[in-house]
Amino acid sequence: MARTDAKGLALRSDCARALVEIQAHGRQAPAALQRLVFEGRAARDRALAKDLVTGTLRWKGTLEALLAAMGTRPHLPFEDDWSLMVMLLALYQLLFMEKFPGYAAVDCAVELLKRRSGRKAAPFANAVLRRCAAAGSLEALIGDAAPGRRSQILWASYPPWLRRRLVAVYGETGAFDLAMAMNGRPPVTVRIDRTAPSEASAAIQERFAGAKVGPGRWHPRCLVVEKGGDLTRLDLHARGVLTVQDEGSQVVGHALGAGGGDRVLDACCGMGIKTLQIGIRLEGGRIVALDRSPEKLRRLGKEAARTGVTCVGAVCADATRPPLAPGALFARILVDAPCSGTGSLSRKP
């Protein structure tokens, strides 16, 4: 966020509201962003908001621990959750988003807090954020504000139960390295269908100056994109050639081995990214896609129209009680069951 005008202040305020919805009310991050932040905003601002919100979620415990270390009173002077989230957003920007000037983060946060939280919060925020800006990096700030407590501060972004489990399996050093890797920004990966990945790579680099595109590690039709823009704005995406999808997810859809005229059951299809990956490979086959969420199935319908996949029959149902005829047979069944999410923390902070 490089501006402190009304537009920039409104974006940061809405990001704070989204964080409150996620943390205090249990709303999923994509839904909170869509409802409170994305509507009516340009692609650049949506991308910035997503980075701010997901990054703040990812490092929230560490940011709060640093705030506590820099506070002079047991209770920080924030009157409500929104004010605290404004502060955490500014901290995240200062410590993790090098391409944006530090003064903008400080000025935005102080101005918003001055309007809502009054005399106590704004001066405190100004002093703390300027201290962070002067430190220049997360490591330097930890050394300044919490010397000797680096591991404790960085582990604060993980719940104690998860730390205990990771340490039990990997040991202290291995668990710490794994936790820090999972808290990093995940790479942007896309799946390319119906055209050569090399052609798609050239089109992405032509559209976004400075973009770096390379092959995935495991899936032959995967591309890894660095420093690209909003890939969903590409003609490749509109034509159903390019789909944003984690490479691990691509491998699962590929490993199912469905093709030709197979009948397939996707028992927990979600928004259907793997469903449609499978559907593209079928010729005369059929997929029955089950999920309990009507909203996710609506997203599946939109994606099916975009990718041109017509062989999917979506049913809103619980896979533990599938509404199938007795004796229904499938050549392949995919069960990507709802789980703890601990295997994909970098994607779901």
mmCIF file with all atom_site columns, N, CA and C in Angstrom, residues 9-55:
data_model
loop_
_atom_site.group_PDB
_atom_site.id
_atom_site.type_symbol
_atom_site.label_atom_id
_atom_site.label_alt_id
_atom_site.label_comp_id
_atom_site.label_asym_id
_atom_site.label_entity_id
_atom_site.label_seq_id
_atom_site.pdbx_PDB_ins_code
_atom_site.Cartn_x
_atom_site.Cartn_y
_atom_site.Cartn_z
_atom_site.occupancy
_atom_site.B_iso_or_equiv
_atom_site.pdbx_formal_charge
_atom_site.auth_seq_id
_atom_site.auth_comp_id
_atom_site.auth_asym_id
_atom_site.auth_atom_id
_atom_site.pdbx_PDB_model_num
ATOM 1   N N  . LEU A 1 9  ? -6.762  4.186   2.437   1.00 0.00 ? 9  LEU A N  1
ATOM 2   C CA . LEU A 1 9  ? -7.250  3.990   3.801   1.00 0.00 ? 9  LEU A CA 1
ATOM 3   C C  . LEU A 1 9  ? -8.449  3.042   3.818   1.00 0.00 ? 9  LEU A C  1
ATOM 4   N N  . ALA A 1 10 ? -9.346  3.190   2.837   1.00 0.00 ? 10 ALA A N  1
ATOM 5   C CA . ALA A 1 10 ? -10.531 2.324   2.782   1.00 0.00 ? 10 ALA A CA 1
ATOM 6   C C  . ALA A 1 10 ? -10.138 0.868   2.550   1.00 0.00 ? 10 ALA A C  1
ATOM 7   N N  . LEU A 1 11 ? -9.132  0.650   1.701   1.00 0.00 ? 11 LEU A N  1
ATOM 8   C CA . LEU A 1 11 ? -8.697  -0.718  1.433   1.00 0.00 ? 11 LEU A CA 1
ATOM 9   C C  . LEU A 1 11 ? -8.132  -1.362  2.698   1.00 0.00 ? 11 LEU A C  1
ATOM 10  N N  . ARG A 1 12 ? -7.277  -0.618  3.414   1.00 0.00 ? 12 ARG A N  1
ATOM 11  C CA . ARG A 1 12 ? -6.710  -1.169  4.646   1.00 0.00 ? 12 ARG A CA 1
ATOM 12  C C  . ARG A 1 12 ? -7.800  -1.407  5.694   1.00 0.00 ? 12 ARG A C  1
ATOM 13  N N  . SER A 1 13 ? -8.747  -0.493  5.795   1.00 0.00 ? 13 SER A N  1
ATOM 14  C CA . SER A 1 13 ? -9.842  -0.661  6.754   1.00 0.00 ? 13 SER A CA 1
ATOM 15  C C  . SER A 1 13 ? -10.649 -1.910  6.444   1.00 0.00 ? 13 SER A C  1
ATOM 16  N N  . ASP A 1 14 ? -10.925 -2.140  5.162   1.00 0.00 ? 14 ASP A N  1
ATOM 17  C CA . ASP A 1 14 ? -11.683 -3.329  4.773   1.00 0.00 ? 14 ASP A CA 1
ATOM 18  C C  . ASP A 1 14 ? -10.885 -4.609  5.014   1.00 0.00 ? 14 ASP A C  1
ATOM 19  N N  . CYS A 1 15 ? -9.570  -4.543  4.820   1.00 0.00 ? 15 CYS A N  1
ATOM 20  C CA . CYS A 1 15 ? -8.725  -5.712  5.126   1.00 0.00 ? 15 CYS A CA 1
ATOM 21  C C  . CYS A 1 15 ? -8.802  -6.037  6.621   1.00 0.00 ? 15 CYS A C  1
ATOM 22  N N  . ALA A 1 16 ? -8.811  -5.017  7.460   1.00 0.00 ? 16 ALA A N  1
ATOM 23  C CA . ALA A 1 16 ? -8.930  -5.239  8.903   1.00 0.00 ? 16 ALA A CA 1
ATOM 24  C C  . ALA A 1 16 ? -10.286 -5.855  9.241   1.00 0.00 ? 16 ALA A C  1
ATOM 25  N N  . ARG A 1 17 ? -11.333 -5.402  8.581   1.00 0.00 ? 17 ARG A N  1
ATOM 26  C CA . ARG A 1 17 ? -12.663 -5.985  8.803   1.00 0.00 ? 17 ARG A CA 1
ATOM 27  C C  . ARG A 1 17 ? -12.685 -7.458  8.399   1.00 0.00 ? 17 ARG A C  1
ATOM 28  N N  . ALA A 1 18 ? -12.031 -7.771  7.281   1.00 0.00 ? 18 ALA A N  1
ATOM 29  C CA . ALA A 1 18 ? -11.971 -9.169  6.842   1.00 0.00 ? 18 ALA A CA 1
ATOM 30  C C  . ALA A 1 18 ? -11.248 -10.028 7.870   1.00 0.00 ? 18 ALA A C  1
ATOM 31  N N  . LEU A 1 19 ? -10.153 -9.511  8.424   1.00 0.00 ? 19 LEU A N  1
ATOM 32  C CA . LEU A 1 19 ? -9.413  -10.269 9.441   1.00 0.00 ? 19 LEU A CA 1
ATOM 33  C C  . LEU A 1 19 ? -10.264 -10.509 10.686  1.00 0.00 ? 19 LEU A C  1
ATOM 34  N N  . VAL A 1 20 ? -11.068 -9.538  11.064  1.00 0.00 ? 20 VAL A N  1
ATOM 35  C CA . VAL A 1 20 ? -11.960 -9.725  12.212  1.00 0.00 ? 20 VAL A CA 1
ATOM 36  C C  . VAL A 1 20 ? -12.979 -10.819 11.913  1.00 0.00 ? 20 VAL A C  1
ATOM 37  N N  . GLU A 1 21 ? -13.526 -10.802 10.700  1.00 0.00 ? 21 GLU A N  1
ATOM 38  C CA . GLU A 1 21 ? -14.483 -11.844 10.306  1.00 0.00 ? 21 GLU A CA 1
ATOM 39  C C  . GLU A 1 21 ? -13.848 -13.226 10.382  1.00 0.00 ? 21 GLU A C  1
ATOM 40  N N  . ILE A 1 22 ? -12.606 -13.322 9.953   1.00 0.00 ? 22 ILE A N  1
ATOM 41  C CA . ILE A 1 22 ? -11.912 -14.615 9.932   1.00 0.00 ? 22 ILE A CA 1
ATOM 42  C C  . ILE A 1 22 ? -11.567 -15.066 11.350  1.00 0.00 ? 22 ILE A C  1
ATOM 43  N N  . GLN A 1 23 ? -10.986 -14.173 12.129  1.00 0.00 ? 23 GLN A N  1
ATOM 44  C CA . GLN A 1 23 ? -10.481 -14.540 13.452  1.00 0.00 ? 23 GLN A CA 1
ATOM 45  C C  . GLN A 1 23 ? -11.583 -14.626 14.503  1.00 0.00 ? 23 GLN A C  1
ATOM 46  N N  . ALA A 1 24 ? -12.475 -13.665 14.515  1.00 0.00 ? 24 ALA A N  1
ATOM 47  C CA . ALA A 1 24 ? -13.480 -13.602 15.582  1.00 0.00 ? 24 ALA A CA 1
ATOM 48  C C  . ALA A 1 24 ? -14.750 -14.381 15.253  1.00 0.00 ? 24 ALA A C  1
ATOM 49  N N  . HIS A 1 25 ? -15.048 -14.527 13.960  1.00 0.00 ? 25 HIS A N  1
ATOM 50  C CA . HIS A 1 25 ? -16.322 -15.134 13.575  1.00 0.00 ? 25 HIS A CA 1
ATOM 51  C C  . HIS A 1 25 ? -16.176 -16.407 12.755  1.00 0.00 ? 25 HIS A C  1
ATOM 52  N N  . GLY A 1 26 ? -14.936 -16.843 12.514  1.00 0.00 ? 26 GLY A N  1
ATOM 53  C CA . GLY A 1 26 ? -14.727 -18.133 11.877  1.00 0.00 ? 26 GLY A CA 1
ATOM 54  C C  . GLY A 1 26 ? -15.009 -18.194 10.395  1.00 0.00 ? 26 GLY A C  1
ATOM 55  N N  . ARG A 1 27 ? -15.127 -17.052 9.731   1.00 0.00 ? 27 ARG A N  1
ATOM 56  C CA . ARG A 1 27 ? -15.376 -17.070 8.286   1.00 0.00 ? 27 ARG A CA 1
ATOM 57  C C  . ARG A 1 27 ? -14.096 -17.469 7.549   1.00 0.00 ? 27 ARG A C  1
ATOM 58  N N  . GLN A 1 28 ? -14.222 -18.236 6.476   1.00 0.00 ? 28 GLN A N  1
ATOM 59  C CA . GLN A 1 28 ? -13.044 -18.619 5.702   1.00 0.00 ? 28 GLN A CA 1
ATOM 60  C C  . GLN A 1 28 ? -12.480 -17.392 4.988   1.00 0.00 ? 28 GLN A C  1
ATOM 61  N N  . ALA A 1 29 ? -11.156 -17.361 4.868   1.00 0.00 ? 29 ALA A N  1
ATOM 62  C CA . ALA A 1 29 ? -10.489 -16.193 4.308   1.00 0.00 ? 29 ALA A CA 1
ATOM 63  C C  . ALA A 1 29 ? -10.987 -15.820 2.903   1.00 0.00 ? 29 ALA A C  1
ATOM 64  N N  . PRO A 1 30 ? -11.092 -16.761 1.956   1.00 0.00 ? 30 PRO A N  1
ATOM 65  C CA . PRO A 1 30 ? -11.574 -16.365 0.620   1.00 0.00 ? 30 PRO A CA 1
ATOM 66  C C  . PRO A 1 30 ? -12.958 -15.731 0.657   1.00 0.00 ? 30 PRO A C  1
ATOM 67  N N  . ALA A 1 31 ? -13.847 -16.275 1.501   1.00 0.00 ? 31 ALA A N  1
ATOM 68  C CA . ALA A 1 31 ? -15.199 -15.722 1.592   1.00 0.00 ? 31 ALA A CA 1
ATOM 69  C C  . ALA A 1 31 ? -15.185 -14.331 2.201   1.00 0.00 ? 31 ALA A C  1
ATOM 70  N N  . ALA A 1 32 ? -14.368 -14.122 3.233   1.00 0.00 ? 32 ALA A N  1
ATOM 71  C CA . ALA A 1 32 ? -14.286 -12.810 3.868   1.00 0.00 ? 32 ALA A CA 1
ATOM 72  C C  . ALA A 1 32 ? -13.720 -11.767 2.900   1.00 0.00 ? 32 ALA A C  1
ATOM 73  N N  . LEU A 1 33 ? -12.684 -12.137 2.160   1.00 0.00 ? 33 LEU A N  1
ATOM 74  C CA . LEU A 1 33 ? -12.116 -11.217 1.188   1.00 0.00 ? 33 LEU A CA 1
ATOM 75  C C  . LEU A 1 33 ? -13.125 -10.871 0.102   1.00 0.00 ? 33 LEU A C  1
ATOM 76  N N  . GLN A 1 34 ? -13.829 -11.875 -0.389  1.00 0.00 ? 34 GLN A N  1
ATOM 77  C CA . GLN A 1 34 ? -14.797 -11.647 -1.451  1.00 0.00 ? 34 GLN A CA 1
ATOM 78  C C  . GLN A 1 34 ? -15.919 -10.723 -0.988  1.00 0.00 ? 34 GLN A C  1
ATOM 79  N N  . ARG A 1 35 ? -16.404 -10.936 0.221   1.00 0.00 ? 35 ARG A N  1
ATOM 80  C CA . ARG A 1 35 ? -17.561 -10.178 0.723   1.00 0.00 ? 35 ARG A CA 1
ATOM 81  C C  . ARG A 1 35 ? -17.197 -8.761  1.133   1.00 0.00 ? 35 ARG A C  1
ATOM 82  N N  . LEU A 1 36 ? -16.021 -8.583  1.731   1.00 0.00 ? 36 LEU A N  1
ATOM 83  C CA . LEU A 1 36 ? -15.703 -7.306  2.354   1.00 0.00 ? 36 LEU A CA 1
ATOM 84  C C  . LEU A 1 36 ? -14.662 -6.474  1.616   1.00 0.00 ? 36 LEU A C  1
ATOM 85  N N  . VAL A 1 37 ? -13.896 -7.089  0.720   1.00 0.00 ? 37 VAL A N  1
ATOM 86  C CA . VAL A 1 37 ? -12.754 -6.372  0.154   1.00 0.00 ? 37 VAL A CA 1
ATOM 87  C C  . VAL A 1 37 ? -12.776 -6.307  -1.369  1.00 0.00 ? 37 VAL A C  1
ATOM 88  N N  . PHE A 1 38 ? -13.017 -7.413  -2.034  1.00 0.00 ? 38 PHE A N  1
ATOM 89  C CA . PHE A 1 38 ? -12.777 -7.492  -3.473  1.00 0.00 ? 38 PHE A CA 1
ATOM 90  C C  . PHE A 1 38 ? -13.774 -6.710  -4.327  1.00 0.00 ? 38 PHE A C  1
ATOM 91  N N  . GLU A 1 39 ? -15.022 -6.677  -3.931  1.00 0.00 ? 39 GLU A N  1
ATOM 92  C CA . GLU A 1 39 ? -16.072 -6.141  -4.805  1.00 0.00 ? 39 GLU A CA 1
ATOM 93  C C  . GLU A 1 39 ? -15.794 -4.686  -5.196  1.00 0.00 ? 39 GLU A C  1
ATOM 94  N N  . GLY A 1 40 ? -15.815 -4.444  -6.505  1.00 0.00 ? 40 GLY A N  1
ATOM 95  C CA . GLY A 1 40 ? -15.651 -3.093  -7.017  1.00 0.00 ? 40 GLY A CA 1
ATOM 96  C C  . GLY A 1 40 ? -14.225 -2.593  -7.071  1.00 0.00 ? 40 GLY A C  1
ATOM 97  N N  . ARG A 1 41 ? -13.251 -3.436  -6.731  1.00 0.00 ? 41 ARG A N  1
ATOM 98  C CA . ARG A 1 41 ? -11.862 -2.979  -6.722  1.00 0.00 ? 41 ARG A CA 1
ATOM 99  C C  . ARG A 1 41 ? -11.089 -3.551  -7.907  1.00 0.00 ? 41 ARG A C  1
ATOM 100 N N  . ALA A 1 42 ? -10.073 -2.825  -8.310  1.00 0.00 ? 42 ALA A N  1
ATOM 101 C CA . ALA A 1 42 ? -9.235  -3.242  -9.435  1.00 0.00 ? 42 ALA A CA 1
ATOM 102 C C  . ALA A 1 42 ? -8.418  -4.468  -9.059  1.00 0.00 ? 42 ALA A C  1
ATOM 103 N N  . ALA A 1 43 ? -7.950  -5.181  -10.085 1.00 0.00 ? 43 ALA A N  1
ATOM 104 C CA . ALA A 1 43 ? -7.191  -6.419  -9.857  1.00 0.00 ? 43 ALA A CA 1
ATOM 105 C C  . ALA A 1 43 ? -5.949  -6.167  -9.009  1.00 0.00 ? 43 ALA A C  1
ATOM 106 N N  . ARG A 1 44 ? -5.287  -5.038  -9.236  1.00 0.00 ? 44 ARG A N  1
ATOM 107 C CA . ARG A 1 44 ? -4.068  -4.734  -8.465  1.00 0.00 ? 44 ARG A CA 1
ATOM 108 C C  . ARG A 1 44 ? -4.379  -4.586  -6.974  1.00 0.00 ? 44 ARG A C  1
ATOM 109 N N  . ASP A 1 45 ? -5.483  -3.911  -6.671  1.00 0.00 ? 45 ASP A N  1
ATOM 110 C CA . ASP A 1 45 ? -5.853  -3.730  -5.264  1.00 0.00 ? 45 ASP A CA 1
ATOM 111 C C  . ASP A 1 45 ? -6.335  -5.042  -4.635  1.00 0.00 ? 45 ASP A C  1
ATOM 112 N N  . ARG A 1 46 ? -6.998  -5.878  -5.420  1.00 0.00 ? 46 ARG A N  1
ATOM 113 C CA . ARG A 1 46 ? -7.424  -7.184  -4.890  1.00 0.00 ? 46 ARG A CA 1
ATOM 114 C C  . ARG A 1 46 ? -6.205  -8.048  -4.560  1.00 0.00 ? 46 ARG A C  1
ATOM 115 N N  . ALA A 1 47 ? -5.221  -8.024  -5.442  1.00 0.00 ? 47 ALA A N  1
ATOM 116 C CA . ALA A 1 47 ? -4.011  -8.813  -5.195  1.00 0.00 ? 47 ALA A CA 1
ATOM 117 C C  . ALA A 1 47 ? -3.275  -8.313  -3.950  1.00 0.00 ? 47 ALA A C  1
ATOM 118 N N  . LEU A 1 48 ? -3.207  -6.995  -3.798  1.00 0.00 ? 48 LEU A N  1
ATOM 119 C CA . LEU A 1 48 ? -2.556  -6.420  -2.623  1.00 0.00 ? 48 LEU A CA 1
ATOM 120 C C  . LEU A 1 48 ? -3.306  -6.806  -1.353  1.00 0.00 ? 48 LEU A C  1
ATOM 121 N N  . ALA A 1 49 ? -4.635  -6.705  -1.390  1.00 0.00 ? 49 ALA A N  1
ATOM 122 C CA . ALA A 1 49 ? -5.439  -7.044  -0.214  1.00 0.00 ? 49 ALA A CA 1
ATOM 123 C C  . ALA A 1 49 ? -5.282  -8.509  0.172   1.00 0.00 ? 49 ALA A C  1
ATOM 124 N N  . LYS A 1 50 ? -5.254  -9.380  -0.820  1.00 0.00 ? 50 LYS A N  1
ATOM 125 C CA . LYS A 1 50 ? -5.074  -10.804 -0.534  1.00 0.00 ? 50 LYS A CA 1
ATOM 126 C C  . LYS A 1 50 ? -3.738  -11.063 0.132   1.00 0.00 ? 50 LYS A C  1
ATOM 127 N N  . ASP A 1 51 ? -2.690  -10.421 -0.366  1.00 0.00 ? 51 ASP A N  1
ATOM 128 C CA . ASP A 1 51 ? -1.354  -10.586 0.219   1.00 0.00 ? 51 ASP A CA 1
ATOM 129 C C  . ASP A 1 51 ? -1.335  -10.075 1.655   1.00 0.00 ? 51 ASP A C  1
ATOM 130 N N  . LEU A 1 52 ? -1.931  -8.904  1.890   1.00 0.00 ? 52 LEU A N  1
ATOM 131 C CA . LEU A 1 52 ? -1.964  -8.334  3.235   1.00 0.00 ? 52 LEU A CA 1
ATOM 132 C C  . LEU A 1 52 ? -2.704  -9.227  4.215   1.00 0.00 ? 52 LEU A C  1
ATOM 133 N N  . VAL A 1 53 ? -3.887  -9.695  3.814   1.00 0.00 ? 53 VAL A N  1
ATOM 134 C CA . VAL A 1 53 ? -4.721  -10.465 4.737   1.00 0.00 ? 53 VAL A CA 1
ATOM 135 C C  . VAL A 1 53 ? -4.137  -11.855 4.992   1.00 0.00 ? 53 VAL A C  1
ATOM 136 N N  . THR A 1 54 ? -3.773  -12.566 3.931   1.00 0.00 ? 54 THR A N  1
ATOM 137 C CA . THR A 1 54 ? -3.248  -13.915 4.140   1.00 0.00 ? 54 THR A CA 1
ATOM 138 C C  . THR A 1 54 ? -1.881  -13.878 4.826   1.00 0.00 ? 54 THR A C  1
ATOM 139 N N  . GLY A 1 55 ? -1.067  -12.878 4.494   1.00 0.00 ? 55 GLY A N  1
ATOM 140 C CA . GLY A 1 55 ? 0.227   -12.763 5.149   1.00 0.00 ? 55 GLY A CA 1
ATOM 141 C C  . GLY A 1 55 ? 0.100   -12.437 6.625   1.00 0.00 ? 55 GLY A C  1
#
